Amino acid sequence: MSQRTERRGIHVDQSDLLCKKGCGYYGNAAWQGLCSKCWREEYQRVRQKQIQDDWALAEKLQREEEAAYASSHGVQTQSHSQSTAPHPGHASLGPFSKFEEKKTNEKTRKVTTVKKFFSPSSRTATKKETQEGKTPSPSISRRASFDTDQVSRDFLDFLKNLQKPGREIHKQCRVFIVNMLSKKDLGADELSECVQDFYQNMADRLMSHFKGSSDSVEQVMDQVEKYIMTRLYKSVFCPETTDDEKKDLATQNRIRALHWVTIQMLCVSVDEEIPEVSENVDKAITDIIEMDSKRVPRDKLVCITRCSKHIFSAIRITKNEPASADDFLPALIYIVLKANPPRLQSNIQYITRFCNPSRLMTGEDGYYFTNLCCAVAFIEKLDAQSLNLSPEEFERYMSGQASPRFNGSEGDWPHTGSALGITATNPVLAQVNHNLELLSGLSGRQERLMEAAQSLQADLLSWSDSVQREVHDIREKYPLEILSCTVPAIDANNIDNDNLPSPLTPQVFSG
Amino acid sequence: MSAMRVDTKVVMLGKESVGKTSLVERYVHHRFLVGPYQNTIGAAFVAKAIQVEDKVITLGIWDTAGSERYEAMSRIYYRGARAAIVCYDLTDSSSFQRARFWVKELQKCEEQCKIYLCGTKSDLIEGDRSLRQIDYHDAQDFAEGNCSLSKMYHLDLIPELLNTRFPTYTKMPSSVPAEETGVNLGQKKDPYFYSCCHNN
């Protein structure tokens, strides 16, 4: 196509057609009067410059972050370096505006010259930008699962409404993510510091942009957090540089070892006999387990809050009055013990490190999260005293020699403290106990049956003996005497026959 | 800048069943826990926005578990708090001991935090003075040494509530977030904090 354009140009004006660089080749209007070779060089140069600027910006941000980390007053340093940015007029958006300027320059040039390729509509421009945005970090896009793609799309859709600042926000997030991914070997605390600085910076900029409307800032910050943390999740959740995983396992084992702790020991005012209450307890357990499946710190917090709300409902239904913290914390501990949520420590650490700090320190979510931290701390430190048990009892339960659940339901376990008045709380255990009782009853009955069968057998044997003996006795008593008498012939004693009438003689009738 | 929002954390500390929850209920909803409330799910966390001059300050009031078994964890709760309401029961001397403990802890760990001492259940001693276990002067001496308490505040008593178990207490600190915003909300002449409950 370029060939054809060139050829067509020959017929217009010879003098204007040569490359402006004077290389002797023909130039082209679409290439600003340059020949294809010179244009490519020129274009490359501009592009290269832009790429370099990109990197310079990324490096600058990194330096800023490192400087912020180095000095204890992170935020101050940052604002310092910002004020020295080349555009003091746009102090808040300093690095962007420079960037954005160059970008626009180039875009307009492209738009005027190569109209066929680039439509000037802002929509395509945004799209183009995202494509470009992904090119320097193929590793991210490759790793991105469906989830992250979805989140990126949502993020872009959200930012479109903000127009120009939206693009700036996206650019900065992107640079930040690339930056973060290149710093994998940093410790978790450093990573956390980077993210927190980024939040702080972004919030400050947004604050000046929205003229102090906290709601809008919060809204944007939520989206930024969602976008960034979804992308960074894999590299910063439970990183290898920390012992989070070890702690997870320790907590998990600890909770398993504490399986015997009952509602009564913790003084939880939740009565699971009430169906509605046990339903709420189940929901709370589901919610706290679900927390692990979320990627964004805020979503994890939402799970904790939902779990807490269910606990409150359970307490309210049981006590018939709203729950206070005195009721809530024990109940939460109980739920955590029952649920044994996966990777609990990692999740808590992740939220602490990467959640927007304003959310953690204040607000409802922060309150419930703090309670969860307390519950975990309590479980870690839990000892006999905290359950109102004697150390011996605690030891026995921990070693599995005794189980408090049997005390209440069965009276025949006298060695464990029945004074506690513990009843079987777990319906499954109660069922098992019930079945055991049934079985022992059955075996007793079977034994009795066997005994009876044996005695029956003995009875039968002795009976036949006794019958024999009886028969023998009787035979002894009444011996069979056979009288010896001559048996006469049948006719011999036929004496009475004389009285009988003479037998009838057959009469013959003639005729 | 009228939409400027400031979040402030206020923790409630005090032994079990001294009435922290009722205090919060009363402050936020202007009512007492005399019967079951179906419309509140729980009173452990409440947020209340108050307008101070040109700023809207959101008080996030954190109820805490007062049982001694959670004592080791209480630090997690009051981290970053701007104000702490330390409650004790006027009819329970052990609760005052616990209150002293918290005040010391707060002074040690949270220098930024303002401490308010609050005696509760003054209605009980109004009915029967022999129930009182915490002497007025003891509380005041302690507060003066530690909380700079000089004024005793008597909460607006609502007549029909006199017969319930919980009637009196402070006008909850409208001065709480003073430090955070840099505005002296209380507009007090003296720098003292309030305490509450009994007016005798």
XYZ file of C-alpha atoms in Angstrom, chain A:
511
model
C 0.000 0.000 0.000
C 2.776 2.366 0.819
C 4.260 1.540 -2.513
C 1.156 2.636 -4.284
C 0.927 5.885 -2.377
C 4.444 6.648 -3.249
C 3.848 6.004 -6.886
C 0.752 8.108 -6.960
C 2.701 10.934 -5.352
C 5.071 11.075 -8.295
C 2.442 12.657 -10.438
C 1.640 15.500 -8.068
C 4.678 17.560 -7.315
C 8.166 16.338 -7.868
C 9.991 18.726 -5.542
C 7.880 17.915 -2.506
C 8.144 14.252 -2.996
C 11.662 13.626 -1.914
C 12.340 12.715 1.646
C 12.745 15.769 3.800
C 15.843 14.340 5.311
C 17.436 14.583 1.944
C 18.368 10.961 1.722
C 17.379 10.897 -1.928
C 14.413 8.603 -1.596
C 10.827 9.712 -2.107
C 8.963 11.009 0.869
C 5.307 10.596 1.735
C 2.759 12.983 3.181
C 1.527 10.326 5.542
C 5.010 10.106 6.977
C 5.371 13.833 7.302
C 7.281 14.043 4.109
C 9.813 11.437 5.020
C 10.641 8.306 3.157
C 9.668 5.001 4.663
C 13.136 4.330 6.018
C 13.630 7.736 7.593
C 10.106 7.704 8.956
C 10.708 4.396 10.621
C 13.859 5.737 12.185
C 12.116 8.859 13.333
C 9.163 6.946 14.648
C 11.403 4.515 16.427
C 13.267 7.346 18.023
C 10.102 8.884 19.367
C 8.858 5.555 20.506
C 12.113 4.691 22.109
C 12.047 7.967 23.912
C 8.593 7.207 25.161
C 9.618 3.772 26.334
C 12.601 5.269 28.062
C 10.389 7.823 29.684
C 8.135 5.023 30.831
C 11.007 3.334 32.467
C 12.297 6.546 33.881
C 8.917 7.106 35.438
C 8.803 3.601 36.786
C 12.265 3.974 38.194
C 11.432 7.318 39.628
C 8.442 5.864 41.401
C 10.543 3.043 42.654
C 13.193 5.413 43.912
C 10.521 7.424 45.600
C 9.160 4.365 47.259
C 12.560 3.288 48.374
C 13.336 6.726 49.654
C 10.030 6.705 51.445
C 10.896 3.401 52.952
C 14.354 4.522 53.942
C 13.139 7.542 55.795
C 10.784 6.972 58.610
C 8.544 9.769 57.364
C 7.558 8.074 54.159
C 4.822 10.430 53.133
C 6.868 13.547 53.591
C 9.688 12.364 51.394
C 7.256 11.493 48.722
C 5.643 14.859 48.678
C 9.092 16.409 48.522
C 10.136 14.597 45.446
C 6.827 15.431 43.930
C 7.226 19.110 44.433
C 10.431 18.953 42.460
C 8.578 17.498 39.500
C 8.980 19.500 36.279
C 5.406 20.761 36.322
C 4.906 22.429 39.642
C 1.605 23.777 38.400
C 0.191 20.270 38.443
C 1.975 19.286 41.552
C -0.574 16.709 42.494
C -0.459 14.946 39.197
C 3.100 15.910 38.363
C 4.578 12.822 36.799
C 1.398 12.084 34.922
C 0.849 15.354 33.230
C 4.253 15.231 31.654
C 3.606 11.776 30.514
C 0.161 12.519 29.343
C 1.375 15.494 27.360
C 3.795 13.477 25.344
C 1.181 10.903 24.822
C -1.306 13.390 23.463
C 1.289 14.930 21.180
C 2.000 11.695 19.600
C -1.584 10.722 19.388
C -2.633 13.847 17.589
C 0.179 13.409 15.141
C -0.857 9.909 14.460
C -4.458 10.846 14.190
C -3.833 13.548 11.635
C -1.436 11.536 9.603
C -2.496 7.959 9.703
C -6.206 8.437 9.986
C -6.967 5.096 8.508
C -5.223 3.295 11.329
C -6.222 5.270 14.339
C -9.643 6.580 14.833
C -9.654 9.753 16.874
C -12.548 8.684 19.066
C -11.633 8.539 22.707
C -13.067 5.094 23.073
C -10.594 3.498 20.745
C -7.870 5.542 22.271
C -8.565 4.022 25.658
C -8.611 0.591 24.163
C -5.354 1.163 22.417
C -3.881 2.334 25.603
C -4.826 -0.816 27.422
C -3.281 -2.892 24.712
C -0.151 -0.874 24.970
C -0.434 -1.043 28.688
C -0.135 -4.750 28.640
C 2.782 -5.038 26.277
C 5.577 -4.170 28.649
C 4.444 -6.820 31.092
C 3.575 -9.939 29.170
C 4.132 -11.965 32.286
C 1.172 -10.326 33.938
C -1.226 -10.797 31.092
C -0.154 -14.367 30.658
C -0.663 -15.118 34.295
C -3.925 -13.288 34.436
C -6.730 -15.738 34.874
C -10.287 -15.132 33.914
C -10.827 -13.442 37.245
C -8.132 -10.881 36.792
C -9.264 -10.165 33.261
C -12.720 -9.541 34.541
C -11.407 -7.270 37.245
C -9.290 -5.350 34.750
C -12.283 -4.882 32.495
C -14.418 -3.698 35.379
C -11.687 -1.347 36.440
C -11.418 0.147 32.970
C -15.159 0.505 32.698
C -15.178 2.257 36.006
C -12.336 4.571 35.036
C -13.965 5.481 31.728
C -16.492 7.493 33.651
C -13.695 9.535 35.101
C -12.279 10.319 31.662
C -8.854 11.882 31.759
C -7.986 11.315 35.419
C -9.237 7.770 34.932
C -6.548 7.147 32.354
C -3.966 8.620 34.648
C -5.078 6.399 37.470
C -4.884 3.378 35.249
C -1.435 4.312 34.051
C -0.154 4.725 37.537
C -1.660 1.462 38.733
C -0.110 -0.329 35.802
C 3.326 1.118 36.413
C 2.969 0.256 40.060
C 2.060 -3.339 39.352
C 5.009 -3.800 37.005
C 7.172 -2.286 39.650
C 5.852 -4.533 42.368
C 6.249 -7.656 40.308
C 9.880 -6.835 39.721
C 10.442 -6.575 43.449
C 9.407 -10.052 44.386
C 12.453 -10.706 46.471
C 11.608 -7.936 48.892
C 10.358 -8.866 52.304
C 6.641 -8.831 53.013
C 6.925 -5.737 55.152
C 8.655 -3.797 52.406
C 6.017 -4.868 49.909
C 3.352 -3.806 52.324
C 5.053 -0.480 52.743
C 5.122 0.032 48.969
C 1.442 -0.714 48.631
C 0.514 1.466 51.576
C 2.562 4.353 50.183
C 0.870 3.904 46.868
C -2.561 4.032 48.505
C -1.593 7.110 50.433
C -0.263 8.842 47.346
C -3.218 7.931 45.255
C -5.637 9.045 47.943
C -3.868 12.385 48.296
C -3.982 12.983 44.567
C -7.593 11.972 44.326
C -8.413 14.148 47.272
C -7.080 17.201 45.497
C -8.736 16.143 42.278
C -12.179 15.630 43.780
C -11.815 18.708 45.894
C -12.041 16.791 49.099
C -15.130 14.733 48.472
C -14.279 11.700 50.591
C -17.007 9.568 49.101
C -15.697 9.777 45.565
C -12.152 9.223 46.757
C -13.231 6.201 48.699
C -15.063 4.827 45.705
C -12.045 5.159 43.460
C -9.719 3.817 46.119
C -11.862 0.715 46.467
C -11.577 0.094 42.756
C -7.851 0.743 42.793
C -7.390 -1.657 45.678
C -9.463 -4.269 43.942
C -7.528 -3.964 40.709
C -4.076 -3.892 42.225
C -4.550 -6.604 44.786
C -6.237 -8.996 42.388
C -3.189 -8.696 40.170
C -0.632 -8.884 42.935
C -2.419 -11.523 44.985
C -0.374 -14.486 43.843
C 2.966 -12.886 44.491
C 2.179 -11.252 47.811
C -0.234 -13.628 49.538
C 1.652 -15.816 51.964
C 5.037 -14.973 50.387
C 7.941 -17.335 50.768
C 9.994 -14.706 52.518
C 7.784 -14.936 55.591
C 6.902 -17.734 57.943
C 3.193 -17.209 57.360
C 2.743 -20.734 56.145
C 4.374 -22.171 59.228
C 2.097 -20.068 61.383
C -0.912 -21.247 59.402
C -0.046 -24.834 60.114
C 0.655 -24.117 63.766
C -2.708 -22.415 64.189
C -4.498 -25.157 62.339
C -2.956 -27.805 64.542
C -3.643 -25.771 67.621
C -7.316 -25.482 66.734
C -7.461 -29.199 66.027
C -5.924 -29.939 69.390
C -8.592 -27.788 71.007
C -11.497 -29.657 69.461
C -12.807 -30.518 72.911
C -13.499 -26.941 73.980
C -17.185 -26.517 74.603
C -19.539 -23.621 74.396
C -19.859 -23.657 78.186
C -16.127 -23.357 78.805
C -16.005 -20.240 76.675
C -19.164 -18.877 78.292
C -20.776 -18.385 74.917
C -24.395 -17.393 75.082
C -25.446 -19.300 72.007
C -27.931 -22.104 72.267
C -27.514 -24.388 69.311
C -30.577 -26.370 70.257
C -32.648 -23.623 68.684
C -32.742 -24.389 64.958
C -32.579 -20.762 63.915
C -29.490 -20.251 66.046
C -27.661 -23.273 64.714
C -28.504 -22.117 61.218
C -26.839 -18.793 61.943
C -23.859 -20.570 63.449
C -23.491 -22.659 60.308
C -23.683 -19.576 58.126
C -21.074 -17.828 60.235
C -18.764 -20.813 59.852
C -19.294 -20.846 56.081
C -18.511 -17.148 55.853
C -15.302 -17.327 57.803
C -14.129 -20.258 55.707
C -15.077 -18.449 52.523
C -12.717 -15.631 53.424
C -9.768 -17.609 52.109
C -11.240 -17.772 48.612
C -11.343 -13.997 48.168
C -8.435 -12.089 46.685
C -9.115 -8.496 47.537
C -8.469 -7.533 51.164
C -11.735 -5.683 51.251
C -13.696 -8.727 50.091
C -12.060 -10.727 52.836
C -13.148 -8.111 55.326
C -16.677 -8.345 53.995
C -16.638 -12.079 54.742
C -15.539 -11.407 58.304
C -18.256 -8.816 58.731
C -20.907 -11.173 57.367
C -19.707 -13.877 59.715
C -19.911 -11.450 62.634
C -23.427 -10.416 61.710
C -24.547 -14.028 61.787
C -22.968 -14.439 65.191
C -24.838 -11.399 66.421
C -28.089 -12.837 65.137
C -27.373 -16.113 66.883
C -26.708 -14.354 70.172
C -29.715 -12.127 69.825
C -32.036 -15.038 69.203
C -30.584 -16.923 72.157
C -30.562 -14.076 74.641
C -33.412 -12.123 73.199
C -31.461 -8.915 73.446
C -28.754 -7.331 71.318
C -25.306 -8.714 71.833
C -22.506 -6.754 73.397
C -18.811 -7.340 72.928
C -18.847 -9.440 76.092
C -21.017 -11.939 74.236
C -19.566 -11.466 70.829
C -15.882 -12.181 71.334
C -16.373 -15.577 72.996
C -18.835 -16.527 70.294
C -16.386 -15.535 67.592
C -13.684 -17.604 69.282
C -16.053 -20.533 69.344
C -16.849 -20.105 65.645
C -13.161 -19.923 64.750
C -12.501 -23.078 66.761
C -15.358 -24.853 65.054
C -14.571 -23.636 61.557
C -10.782 -23.907 61.659
C -10.604 -21.566 58.669
C -7.911 -22.376 56.131
C -4.750 -20.230 56.093
C -6.076 -18.041 58.864
C -2.776 -16.394 59.737
C -1.869 -15.744 56.127
C -5.201 -14.108 55.545
C -4.893 -11.903 58.601
C -1.382 -10.908 57.625
C -2.444 -10.244 54.059
C -5.292 -8.014 55.145
C -3.094 -6.174 57.614
C -0.408 -5.589 55.020
C -2.416 -4.714 51.976
C -5.750 -3.367 53.020
C -6.444 0.307 52.819
C -5.403 1.339 56.343
C -8.276 3.738 56.903
C -10.595 0.767 56.655
C -8.729 -1.272 59.203
C -8.442 1.329 61.889
C -11.958 2.648 61.829
C -15.320 1.527 60.652
C -17.307 -1.592 61.194
C -15.114 -3.864 59.093
C -12.118 -2.781 61.092
C -13.898 -3.546 64.318
C -14.766 -7.096 63.326
C -11.318 -7.669 61.922
C -9.794 -6.558 65.218
C -12.071 -8.979 67.002
C -10.910 -11.769 64.729
C -7.294 -10.901 65.526
C -8.175 -11.025 69.209
C -9.870 -14.372 68.798
C -6.798 -15.808 67.107
C -4.504 -14.335 69.762
C -6.733 -15.846 72.431
C -6.668 -19.266 70.802
C -2.886 -19.150 70.584
C -2.478 -18.255 74.224
C -5.370 -20.289 75.512
C -4.630 -22.149 78.724
C -6.438 -23.804 81.599
C -7.135 -20.527 83.320
C -8.804 -18.950 80.337
C -11.309 -21.804 80.256
C -11.824 -21.912 84.022
C -10.324 -25.379 84.184
C -7.696 -26.788 86.490
C -4.302 -27.346 84.841
C -4.689 -31.098 85.305
C -8.006 -31.163 83.542
C -6.636 -29.034 80.746
C -3.714 -31.411 80.312
C -5.977 -34.416 80.270
C -8.208 -32.879 77.631
C -5.279 -31.733 75.525
C -3.668 -35.153 75.594
C -6.958 -36.744 74.670
C -7.137 -38.882 77.813
C -10.491 -37.480 78.652
C -13.173 -35.667 76.839
C -15.407 -33.198 78.588
C -18.267 -34.034 76.294
C -18.798 -37.418 77.889
C -19.226 -36.051 81.382
C -22.581 -34.529 80.983
C -24.221 -37.033 78.743
C -23.119 -40.123 80.596
C -23.035 -40.446 84.319
C -20.590 -43.327 84.392
C -17.414 -41.308 83.854
C -16.778 -40.363 87.413
C -13.095 -39.454 87.073
C -13.652 -36.271 85.062
C -14.978 -33.205 86.730
C -18.697 -33.433 86.467
C -18.854 -30.326 88.631
C -18.495 -28.284 85.496
C -21.910 -29.391 84.438
C -20.839 -30.021 80.902
C -23.302 -31.523 78.564
C -22.721 -32.996 75.204
C -23.081 -30.170 72.781
C -22.174 -31.815 69.565
C -25.176 -33.621 68.139
C -22.967 -36.113 66.329
C -21.180 -37.044 69.506
C -24.483 -37.349 71.264
C -25.621 -39.703 68.535
C -22.453 -41.752 68.865
C -22.957 -41.966 72.599
C -26.505 -43.024 72.079
C -25.456 -45.739 69.661
C -22.797 -46.966 72.050
C -25.407 -47.261 74.741
C -27.648 -49.209 72.425
C -24.811 -51.531 71.499
C -23.871 -52.232 75.077
C -27.527 -52.953 75.812
C -27.670 -55.308 72.903
C -24.589 -57.222 73.963
C -26.028 -57.595 77.460
C -29.173 -58.994 76.044
C -27.246 -61.338 73.852
C -25.327 -62.616 76.840
C -28.552 -63.233 78.661
C -29.841 -65.020 75.626
C -26.788 -67.254 75.518
C -27.165 -68.014 79.199
C -30.780 -68.862 78.736
C -29.972 -71.077 75.790
C -27.369 -72.931 77.801
C -29.682 -73.412 80.708
C -32.317 -74.591 78.281
C -29.873 -77.103 76.917
C -29.027 -78.241 80.436
C -32.722 -78.391 81.220
C -33.347 -80.520 78.193
C -30.579 -82.937 79.122
C -31.667 -83.208 82.722
C -35.269 -83.580 81.644
C -34.608 -86.595 79.516
C -32.569 -88.040 82.365
C -35.333 -87.440 84.794
C -37.854 -88.944 82.450
C -35.694 -91.988 82.076
C -35.242 -92.185 85.809
C -38.923 -91.814 86.357
C -39.679 -94.497 83.886
C -37.123 -96.697 85.486
C -38.551 -96.031 88.934
C -42.008 -96.815 87.815
C -40.830 -99.967 86.175
C -39.049 -100.856 89.403
C -42.149 -100.121 91.374
C -44.526 -101.884 89.154
C -42.613 -104.720 87.559
C -44.278 -106.251 84.599
C -45.674 -109.648 85.719
C -46.466 -112.018 82.989
C -49.114 -114.491 84.229
C -48.512 -117.980 82.950
C -51.949 -119.350 81.910
C -52.948 -121.757 79.186
C -54.716 -120.183 76.405
C -57.791 -122.246 75.417
C -58.852 -122.814 71.916
C -61.314 -120.366 70.596
C -63.992 -122.952 70.429
C -63.250 -124.551 73.737
C -65.001 -122.075 75.997
C -67.772 -121.406 73.604
C -70.239 -122.351 76.236
C -72.796 -119.659 75.744
C -73.345 -120.700 72.189
C -76.055 -123.041 73.403
C -78.311 -120.120 74.082
C -78.028 -118.851 70.625
C -80.703 -119.642 68.135
C -79.832 -122.154 65.566
C -78.305 -120.625 62.580
C -80.496 -119.748 59.762
C -80.621 -122.332 57.117
C -80.911 -121.167 53.629
C -84.322 -121.770 52.143
C -84.777 -122.386 48.565
C -87.736 -120.763 46.894
C -88.708 -122.069 43.565
C -90.096 -119.840 41.055
